Short mmCIF file of C-alpha atoms in Angstrom, two decimals:
data_model
loop_
_atom_site.label_atom_id
_atom_site.label_comp_id
_atom_site.label_asym_id
_atom_site.label_seq_id
_atom_site.Cartn_x
_atom_site.Cartn_y
_atom_site.Cartn_z
CA MET X 1 225.13 -11.66 42.77
CA HIS X 2 223.93 -13.58 45.33
CA ALA X 3 220.02 -13.08 44.49
CA ALA X 4 221.16 -13.47 40.68
CA TRP X 5 222.30 -17.12 41.32
CA LEU X 6 219.32 -18.05 43.97
CA GLY X 7 216.75 -16.93 40.95
CA ALA X 8 218.96 -18.76 38.39
CA THR X 9 218.45 -21.81 40.83
CA LEU X 10 214.65 -21.16 41.19
CA LEU X 11 214.01 -21.23 36.92
CA LEU X 12 215.34 -24.68 37.42
CA GLY X 13 212.03 -25.76 38.73
CA ALA X 14 209.93 -23.91 36.38
CA GLY X 15 207.03 -25.45 34.73
CA THR X 16 203.77 -25.09 36.36
CA ALA X 17 204.33 -24.18 39.91
CA LEU X 18 202.39 -26.26 42.50
CA ALA X 19 199.69 -24.67 44.97
CA GLN X 20 200.16 -26.33 47.98
CA PHE X 21 202.44 -23.94 49.66
CA HIS X 22 202.22 -22.77 53.48
CA PRO X 23 203.72 -19.77 54.74
CA LEU X 24 206.71 -21.96 56.48
CA ARG X 25 207.91 -23.77 53.54
CA PHE X 26 208.77 -26.63 55.57
CA ASP X 27 205.27 -27.66 56.63
CA ASP X 28 204.42 -28.06 52.50
CA ASP X 29 203.36 -31.51 51.97
CA ALA X 30 205.88 -32.77 49.44
CA GLY X 31 203.81 -36.15 48.84
CA ALA X 32 200.90 -34.51 48.07
CA GLN X 33 203.06 -32.08 45.37
CA ARG X 34 204.83 -35.21 43.94
CA GLN X 35 201.40 -36.89 42.94
CA ARG X 36 201.54 -34.06 39.78
CA CYS X 37 204.87 -35.18 38.65
CA GLY X 38 204.52 -36.90 34.97
CA GLU X 39 201.25 -35.68 34.76
CA ASP X 40 200.36 -31.89 33.65
CA ASP X 41 203.82 -30.99 35.74
CA LYS X 42 206.98 -32.09 34.28
CA GLY X 43 209.08 -29.72 36.26
CA ALA X 44 208.65 -28.70 40.00
CA ALA X 45 206.32 -31.50 41.02
CA CYS X 46 209.29 -33.85 40.12
CA TRP X 47 211.54 -32.45 42.70
CA LYS X 48 209.23 -33.28 45.39
CA ASP X 49 209.76 -36.02 47.57
CA ARG X 50 212.25 -37.61 45.23
CA PRO X 51 214.17 -40.74 45.93
CA VAL X 52 217.96 -40.05 46.48
CA ALA X 53 219.15 -43.15 45.10
CA ALA X 54 218.03 -46.68 44.10
CA HIS X 55 220.60 -48.39 46.15
CA ARG X 56 218.70 -50.48 48.91
CA LEU X 57 220.69 -48.78 51.67
CA LEU X 58 219.71 -45.28 50.32
CA SER X 59 215.92 -46.53 49.39
CA ASN X 60 214.56 -44.37 52.11
CA VAL X 61 216.19 -41.36 51.64
CA ARG X 62 214.09 -38.78 50.02
CA LEU X 63 214.73 -35.35 48.79
CA SER X 64 212.55 -32.23 47.91
CA VAL X 65 213.94 -28.83 46.68
CA GLY X 66 211.80 -25.43 46.14
CA GLY X 67 212.22 -22.03 46.56
CA ASP X 68 210.52 -18.43 46.07
CA LEU X 69 211.53 -15.41 44.24
CA ARG X 70 210.04 -11.82 45.02
CA LEU X 71 210.21 -8.54 43.40
CA ARG X 72 208.91 -5.52 45.22
CA HIS X 73 208.70 -1.78 44.41
CA GLU X 74 207.41 0.79 46.84
CA TYR X 75 207.36 4.51 46.74
CA ALA X 76 206.64 6.57 49.94
CA ASP X 77 205.59 10.21 49.75
CA ASN X 78 206.61 11.75 53.30
CA PRO X 79 208.09 8.54 54.83
CA ARG X 80 206.66 8.01 58.04
CA TYR X 81 204.67 11.34 57.95
CA GLY X 82 207.58 13.27 57.56
CA LEU X 83 210.00 11.90 60.00
CA GLU X 84 212.23 9.85 57.55
CA ARG X 85 214.20 11.12 54.46
CA GLN X 86 212.59 11.52 51.38
CA ASP X 87 213.18 8.40 48.61
CA ARG X 88 213.89 10.11 45.13
CA TRP X 89 212.65 7.01 43.23
CA GLY X 90 211.48 4.62 45.33
CA VAL X 91 212.91 1.25 46.84
CA LEU X 92 213.50 -1.58 44.91
CA MET X 93 213.71 -5.04 46.58
CA GLN X 94 214.22 -8.58 45.82
CA ARG X 95 214.46 -11.47 47.77
CA ALA X 96 215.03 -14.99 46.64
CA SER X 97 215.36 -18.26 48.63
CA VAL X 98 216.28 -22.02 47.76
CA PHE X 99 215.46 -24.93 50.25
CA ALA X 100 216.18 -28.51 50.39
CA ASP X 101 214.37 -31.27 52.53
CA LEU X 102 216.04 -34.27 53.01
CA ARG X 103 214.10 -37.27 55.16
CA PHE X 104 215.85 -40.51 56.08
CA GLY X 105 212.84 -42.98 56.66
CA PRO X 106 209.95 -42.00 58.76
CA HIS X 107 211.69 -40.58 61.53
CA TRP X 108 214.53 -38.22 60.82
CA ARG X 109 214.86 -35.06 58.64
CA ALA X 110 217.19 -32.49 57.71
CA PHE X 111 216.26 -28.99 56.39
CA ALA X 112 218.04 -25.94 55.08
CA GLN X 113 216.85 -22.90 53.29
CA LEU X 114 218.89 -20.20 51.97
CA ALA X 115 217.74 -16.45 51.21
CA SER X 116 219.15 -13.33 49.94
CA SER X 117 217.46 -9.94 50.24
CA THR X 118 218.76 -6.88 48.70
CA ALA X 119 217.48 -3.14 48.26
CA ASN X 120 217.98 0.00 46.17
CA GLY X 121 217.06 3.19 46.62
CA ARG X 122 216.08 3.94 49.94
CA ALA X 123 217.49 7.59 50.70
CA ALA X 124 218.77 6.63 54.49
CA GLY X 125 220.18 3.31 53.13
CA PRO X 126 218.84 -0.24 53.66
CA SER X 127 216.94 -1.10 57.16
CA PRO X 128 218.03 -4.40 58.80
CA VAL X 129 214.55 -5.75 57.18
CA ASP X 130 215.34 -4.14 53.84
CA GLU X 131 218.66 -5.97 53.26
CA ASN X 132 220.37 -9.39 53.88
CA ARG X 133 222.39 -10.58 51.44
CA LEU X 134 222.77 -14.59 52.26
CA ASP X 135 222.19 -15.81 55.32
CA PRO X 136 220.25 -19.39 56.26
CA THR X 137 216.53 -18.64 57.37
CA ASN X 138 216.17 -22.29 58.09
CA LEU X 139 218.66 -24.66 58.98
CA PHE X 140 217.61 -27.51 61.63
CA VAL X 141 217.33 -31.05 62.04
CA GLU X 142 214.30 -33.04 63.25
CA TRP X 143 213.07 -36.28 64.73
CA GLN X 144 209.56 -37.43 64.81
CA ALA X 145 208.00 -40.69 66.25
CA THR X 146 204.51 -41.47 64.50
CA ARG X 147 201.83 -43.42 66.25
CA ASP X 148 199.23 -44.54 63.45
CA GLY X 149 195.92 -42.91 64.01
CA ALA X 150 196.86 -41.74 67.47
CA GLY X 151 199.22 -38.50 66.65
CA SER X 152 202.78 -37.97 66.67
CA PHE X 153 205.53 -36.41 68.82
CA GLY X 154 208.52 -34.46 67.48
CA LEU X 155 211.64 -32.66 68.34
CA ARG X 156 213.10 -29.83 66.10
CA ALA X 157 216.59 -28.22 66.82
CA GLY X 158 218.45 -25.05 64.75
CA ILE X 159 217.68 -22.13 63.22
CA GLN X 160 213.79 -22.16 61.99
CA GLU X 161 211.14 -19.70 61.47
CA LEU X 162 208.20 -19.43 63.82
CA GLN X 163 204.78 -18.83 63.52
CA PHE X 164 201.98 -19.38 65.41
CA GLY X 165 198.26 -18.23 65.12
CA ALA X 166 196.87 -15.11 63.65
CA GLY X 167 200.96 -14.09 63.77
CA ARG X 168 199.70 -11.28 66.29
CA ALA X 169 202.58 -12.22 68.94
CA ILE X 170 205.20 -14.59 66.86
CA ASP X 171 205.31 -14.54 63.46
CA ALA X 172 207.74 -15.18 60.43
CA ARG X 173 207.61 -11.78 59.03
CA GLU X 174 206.64 -12.11 55.39
CA GLY X 175 205.44 -8.54 54.64
CA PRO X 176 209.17 -7.16 54.92
CA ASN X 177 212.06 -7.83 52.59
CA VAL X 178 213.87 -10.17 55.17
CA ARG X 179 211.86 -12.81 57.23
CA ARG X 180 212.38 -13.35 60.84
CA SER X 181 214.13 -16.62 62.16
CA PHE X 182 215.20 -17.75 65.29
CA GLU X 183 217.65 -20.22 67.15
CA ALA X 184 215.39 -22.68 68.79
CA VAL X 185 214.61 -26.24 70.41
CA ARG X 186 210.96 -27.13 69.77
CA ALA X 187 208.90 -30.24 70.93
CA TYR X 188 205.39 -30.68 69.66
CA ALA X 189 202.78 -33.52 70.07
CA THR X 190 199.65 -34.11 68.16
CA GLY X 191 196.63 -36.03 69.32
CA GLY X 192 193.19 -35.83 68.23
CA PRO X 193 192.22 -32.41 67.87
CA TRP X 194 194.81 -30.93 69.54
CA ARG X 195 198.62 -30.05 68.71
CA ILE X 196 200.89 -28.56 71.68
CA ASP X 197 204.47 -26.72 70.92
CA LEU X 198 206.90 -26.26 73.56
CA PHE X 199 209.82 -24.16 72.73
CA ALA X 200 212.88 -21.84 73.71
CA ALA X 201 214.17 -19.63 71.47
CA ALA X 202 216.42 -16.52 70.87
CA PRO X 203 215.98 -14.07 67.45
CA ARG X 204 218.46 -14.17 65.10
CA LEU X 205 219.75 -10.67 64.32
CA ASN X 206 219.82 -9.65 60.87
CA ARG X 207 222.71 -8.21 59.34
CA GLN X 208 223.37 -7.05 55.53
CA GLY X 209 226.51 -8.85 54.75
CA SER X 210 226.66 -12.69 53.77
CA PHE X 211 226.66 -15.39 56.61
CA ASP X 212 226.89 -12.89 59.05
CA ASP X 213 223.97 -13.19 61.08
CA ALA X 214 223.87 -14.36 64.74
CA ARG X 215 221.91 -14.99 67.76
CA SER X 216 220.59 -12.24 69.87
CA SER X 217 222.54 -12.04 73.32
CA THR X 218 220.04 -9.64 74.59
CA GLN X 219 216.59 -11.30 73.86
CA ALA X 220 215.31 -14.73 74.64
CA LEU X 221 211.68 -16.42 74.39
CA ARG X 222 210.18 -19.59 75.95
CA GLY X 223 206.78 -20.91 75.88
CA ILE X 224 203.84 -23.23 75.34
CA TYR X 225 200.93 -22.85 72.57
CA ALA X 226 198.52 -25.11 72.03
CA THR X 227 195.60 -25.19 69.77
CA ARG X 228 192.32 -27.30 69.53
CA THR X 229 190.77 -27.77 66.05
CA GLY X 230 187.01 -27.83 66.06
CA ALA X 231 184.12 -28.37 63.51
CA LEU X 232 182.63 -24.85 64.19
CA ALA X 233 184.83 -23.05 66.54
CA SER X 234 188.89 -23.65 67.19
CA TRP X 235 190.85 -21.77 70.05
CA ASP X 236 194.39 -21.35 71.21
CA VAL X 237 195.79 -21.03 74.38
CA TYR X 238 199.51 -20.16 75.13
CA ALA X 239 202.06 -18.92 77.96
CA LEU X 240 205.08 -16.97 76.80
CA HIS X 241 208.12 -15.69 78.67
CA TYR X 242 210.00 -12.89 76.81
CA GLU X 243 213.30 -11.33 78.01
CA ASP X 244 215.03 -8.22 76.58
CA ALA X 245 218.19 -6.89 78.25
CA THR X 246 217.99 -3.48 76.37
CA ALA X 247 214.35 -2.92 76.16
CA ARG X 248 213.14 0.68 75.35
CA PHE X 249 209.79 2.37 76.17
CA ASP X 250 208.50 5.93 76.62
CA GLN X 251 209.03 5.47 80.04
CA GLY X 252 212.81 4.59 79.42
CA THR X 253 215.48 2.21 78.64
CA ALA X 254 215.55 -1.19 81.27
CA HIS X 255 216.11 -5.04 81.66
CA GLU X 256 212.27 -6.34 80.69
CA ARG X 257 211.16 -9.70 81.87
CA ARG X 258 207.29 -9.95 80.73
CA TRP X 259 205.12 -13.27 80.88
CA SER X 260 201.94 -13.54 78.47
CA LEU X 261 199.02 -15.46 78.98
CA GLY X 262 196.63 -15.52 75.80
CA THR X 263 193.83 -16.94 73.87
CA ARG X 264 192.23 -17.00 70.61
CA LEU X 265 188.82 -18.17 69.55
CA PHE X 266 188.59 -18.47 65.76
CA GLY X 267 186.13 -20.26 63.48
CA ARG X 268 183.27 -19.96 60.88
CA SER X 269 179.53 -20.69 60.84
CA ASP X 270 177.86 -20.29 57.21
CA ALA X 271 178.43 -17.04 56.21
CA TRP X 272 180.17 -15.59 59.50
CA ASP X 273 183.58 -15.77 60.65
CA TRP X 274 185.69 -14.69 63.36
CA ASN X 275 189.18 -14.26 64.98
CA TRP X 276 189.50 -13.10 68.07
CA GLU X 277 192.55 -12.86 70.64
CA LEU X 278 192.86 -11.68 74.03
CA ALA X 279 196.35 -11.54 75.88
CA MET X 280 197.58 -10.40 79.30
CA GLN X 281 200.88 -9.45 80.33
CA GLY X 282 202.96 -9.01 83.68
CA GLY X 283 206.47 -9.19 84.67
CA ARG X 284 209.33 -6.49 85.28
CA PHE X 285 210.84 -3.56 83.21
CA GLY X 286 213.82 -2.34 85.32
CA ILE X 287 212.17 -1.87 89.17
CA ALA X 288 208.78 -1.12 87.34
CA ARG X 289 205.77 -3.86 87.52
CA ILE X 290 204.52 -4.75 84.46
CA HIS X 291 200.34 -4.79 84.01
CA ALA X 292 199.35 -4.79 79.79
CA TRP X 293 197.00 -6.50 77.97
CA SER X 294 195.63 -6.44 74.30
CA LEU X 295 192.39 -7.42 72.51
CA ALA X 296 191.77 -7.92 68.90
CA THR X 297 188.91 -8.84 67.11
CA ASP X 298 188.48 -9.63 63.44
CA THR X 299 184.73 -10.63 62.43
CA GLY X 300 183.39 -10.72 58.89
CA TYR X 301 180.51 -11.46 56.91
CA THR X 302 180.40 -13.11 53.28
CA PHE X 303 177.77 -12.25 50.77
CA LYS X 304 177.31 -15.49 49.02
CA GLY X 305 174.58 -14.81 46.62
CA VAL X 306 176.35 -11.79 45.38
CA ALA X 307 178.81 -12.18 42.72
CA GLY X 308 182.44 -12.49 43.60
CA GLN X 309 181.15 -13.17 47.32
CA PRO X 310 182.50 -9.82 48.78
CA ARG X 311 183.41 -10.42 52.52
CA ALA X 312 182.90 -7.04 54.85
CA ALA X 313 184.83 -7.22 58.06
CA LEU X 314 185.12 -4.99 61.09
CA LEU X 315 188.60 -5.23 62.70
CA LEU X 316 188.42 -3.76 66.32
CA ALA X 317 191.21 -3.74 68.77
CA VAL X 318 193.05 -2.26 71.75
CA ALA X 319 196.67 -2.33 73.18
CA SER X 320 197.26 -1.07 76.77
CA GLY X 321 199.68 1.97 77.17
CA ASP X 322 201.85 3.48 79.90
CA LYS X 323 199.72 5.72 81.87
CA ASP X 324 202.49 7.43 83.84
CA PRO X 325 206.12 7.12 82.95
CA GLY X 326 207.42 8.62 86.17
CA ASP X 327 205.69 5.89 88.32
CA ASP X 328 206.59 2.18 88.86
CA ARG X 329 204.43 0.43 86.55
CA LEU X 330 204.88 -0.21 83.04
CA GLY X 331 201.39 -0.47 81.02
CA THR X 332 202.54 -0.41 77.71
CA LEU X 333 201.80 -3.80 75.62
CA ASN X 334 204.87 -5.70 74.20
CA PRO X 335 203.42 -7.74 71.12
CA LEU X 336 206.76 -9.88 70.96
CA TYR X 337 207.48 -10.69 67.53
CA PRO X 338 204.41 -9.62 65.41
CA ARG X 339 203.47 -9.19 61.67
CA GLY X 340 205.85 -7.21 60.01
CA ASN X 341 203.16 -4.95 58.14
CA TYR X 342 200.38 -5.52 61.13
CA PHE X 343 198.00 -2.71 60.15
CA GLY X 344 199.00 -2.70 56.39
CA ASP X 345 201.55 -2.52 53.78
CA GLU X 346 202.97 0.89 54.75
CA ALA X 347 204.15 -0.18 57.77
CA THR X 348 204.02 3.00 59.91
CA LEU X 349 202.63 1.87 63.14
CA GLY X 350 202.79 -0.91 65.52
CA PRO X 351 200.16 -2.44 68.06
CA ARG X 352 201.24 -0.92 71.24
CA ASN X 353 199.20 1.79 73.03
CA PHE X 354 196.53 2.27 70.14
CA PHE X 355 193.04 1.39 69.46
CA ASN X 356 191.67 1.25 66.48
CA ILE X 357 188.29 0.73 64.06
CA HIS X 358 189.45 -0.66 60.69
CA PRO X 359 186.67 -1.90 58.39
CA LEU X 360 187.83 -3.47 55.31
CA LEU X 361 186.72 -4.94 52.24
CA THR X 362 187.45 -8.13 49.79
CA TRP X 363 185.86 -8.79 46.63
CA ARG X 364 186.67 -11.55 44.03
CA LEU X 365 186.42 -9.38 40.84
CA ALA X 366 187.55 -12.35 38.57
CA PRO X 367 188.50 -16.09 39.44
CA LYS X 368 191.87 -14.79 39.85
CA LEU X 369 191.80 -11.50 40.59
CA GLN X 370 190.74 -10.15 44.35
CA LEU X 371 189.97 -6.33 45.22
CA ASN X 372 191.10 -5.11 48.97
CA ALA X 373 190.02 -1.81 50.67
CA SER X 374 190.29 -0.59 54.26
CA LEU X 375 189.97 2.65 56.15
CA ASP X 376 191.95 2.25 59.71
CA PHE X 377 191.06 4.95 62.35
CA PHE X 378 193.72 4.85 64.75
CA TRP X 379 193.97 6.17 68.21
CA ARG X 380 196.20 6.37 71.55
CA HIS X 381 194.89 4.38 74.21
CA SER X 382 197.15 6.53 76.99
CA THR X 383 197.78 10.02 76.44
CA ARG X 384 200.78 9.64 78.57
CA ASP X 385 202.62 7.26 76.18
CA GLY X 386 203.82 7.60 72.70
CA VAL X 387 203.24 6.02 69.57
CA TYR X 388 205.15 2.83 68.31
CA ALA X 389 206.28 1.25 64.98
CA PRO X 390 206.08 -2.44 63.89
CA ASN X 391 209.29 -3.11 65.18
CA GLY X 392 208.65 -1.78 68.40
CA MET X 393 210.80 1.40 67.70
CA LEU X 394 209.27 4.77 69.55
CA ILE X 395 208.32 6.71 66.68
CA ARG X 396 207.06 9.59 68.93
CA GLY X 397 207.22 10.05 72.68
CA ALA X 398 204.04 11.46 74.33
CA GLY X 399 205.95 14.95 75.30
CA ASP X 400 203.49 17.56 76.64
CA SER X 401 200.69 16.41 74.07
CA ARG X 402 197.65 14.98 75.12
CA ALA X 403 195.86 14.58 72.06
CA ARG X 404 194.51 10.93 71.57
CA TYR X 405 193.84 10.90 67.78
CA VAL X 406 197.00 9.38 65.20
CA ALA X 407 196.09 8.91 62.15
CA THR X 408 193.71 7.56 59.23
CA ILE X 409 194.92 5.40 56.98
CA ALA X 410 193.25 4.26 53.90
CA SER X 411 194.11 1.85 51.23
CA VAL X 412 193.20 0.15 48.43
CA GLY X 413 194.81 -2.63 46.47
CA THR X 414 194.81 -5.79 44.21
CA THR X 415 195.85 -9.41 44.26
CA TRP X 416 196.11 -11.35 41.12
CA THR X 417 196.83 -14.87 40.96
CA PRO X 418 197.56 -15.92 37.04
CA ALA X 419 198.87 -19.31 37.58
CA PRO X 420 199.51 -21.57 40.50
CA GLY X 421 202.61 -20.61 42.58
CA TRP X 422 202.23 -16.91 40.98
CA SER X 423 200.74 -13.84 42.85
CA ALA X 424 200.96 -9.76 42.08
CA THR X 425 199.99 -7.25 43.81
CA THR X 426 199.51 -3.75 44.14
CA VAL X 427 198.81 -1.08 46.89
CA LEU X 428 198.12 2.36 47.07
CA ALA X 429 197.66 3.99 50.60
CA TYR X 430 197.12 7.37 52.16
CA GLY X 431 197.86 8.37 55.57
CA ARG X 432 196.42 11.48 57.09
CA PRO X 433 198.38 12.54 60.62
CA GLY X 434 195.88 13.03 63.37
CA ALA X 435 196.62 15.66 65.98
CA PHE X 436 199.08 13.83 68.05
CA LEU X 437 201.31 13.16 65.16
CA ARG X 438 201.16 16.97 64.07
CA GLU X 439 201.59 18.21 67.89
CA THR X 440 204.94 16.28 67.71
CA GLY X 441 206.30 17.16 64.60
CA ALA X 442 205.02 14.23 62.42
CA GLY X 443 202.61 16.62 60.31
CA GLU X 444 203.06 15.50 56.76
CA ALA X 445 200.30 13.41 54.74
CA LEU X 446 201.93 10.10 53.69
CA GLY X 447 201.52 8.65 50.33
CA PHE X 448 202.25 5.36 49.60
CA VAL X 449 202.35 2.85 46.52
CA SER X 450 203.80 -0.75 46.14
CA THR X 451 203.61 -3.11 43.26
CA SER X 452 205.51 -6.71 43.87
CA VAL X 453 205.37 -10.36 41.90
CA GLN X 454 206.07 -13.62 43.40
CA TYR X 455 206.82 -16.83 42.54
CA ARG X 456 206.99 -20.40 44.63
CA PHE X 457 207.75 -23.58 43.36
#
């Protein structure tokens, strides 16, 4: 019911959709979108940066309205390598959201985004990232002081999505049906090539009802994230402090206090592009000391002289695992709040205690059609630690197995963008369990297929 009325609201903005969309919709440039109002777009563009009234007292008040609708069906044969119940026909998911962005002159802003996510067909019932019938994903006020040509400073408080860098540590979780939000206070400053963000946040706990999400009482995140943009190469540096009163690892359950120091180097030069990130972690897990680290690299080459300009890339990554669950030291990396589909759409494995070799290929078969193919070889970094899901849940403990090989996952998919704002994707994946999964009772081959259609305005 809730998704139905949200979907109807979205259709009010139908007309030619707009192309200038950002992963976080409050980052959209509504002024640029409105430039198409009265040209080839009579619908959605005219709802951007719209004056609220002609009265002189309201002349500086402007409103932007937008939203999105996504329909997705997925079917997994032997979900989680046989560890989860088999769905009969697969899972049909829908997600809809609408937002209103109200600006009061050049300094003040109020942003509200309401979302509805539903799922049908999962044998074990919908998970927390499958269904959330109606709740705000963004509900904040913002103040910004501008300095002509010299940057800006701003402060934002309320419910908000957070996403930094490549989403390896903090991400809005676009892949799953329910996106991730925080209750946060965020200050930011820009000047020249720099942007600096400071924030204090707690994640919102997703519940399946309406207006029943709540701030987590056990988790907290604070940090500073800085980005310097360059012509050839750009880089991020960040420091984060994370706390979880009920953290669980293969070593056990305890109060976790963890800091992370990281840096990311990214850019492109002619046909080459790169995105490399290093993070070091310390802190306490109960009485145990934390010493963990990760390195992720994504290096690609685009064949510009070939039709469709295929890009071949090699992703190499490693995240530390715990060497001895019985000692007073925890070596397992905690990726904090990473992308939901970290390694692929099948979303079975998460970035803890692993190293992988992941070649991939993207190829534009037609102006609006892209092919994506990849092969991921996955091992455990430490044979004394287990394997974890993307949400951090322990899938299989180490037990008595000393096998290192976890799985090989092959996938192929297409992305079709028939018109601005519209996209359709199809993914086929096959996962072959390695020695570790077989020895710990997860020995069934995984088959996965998904199709999705999304519209944004």
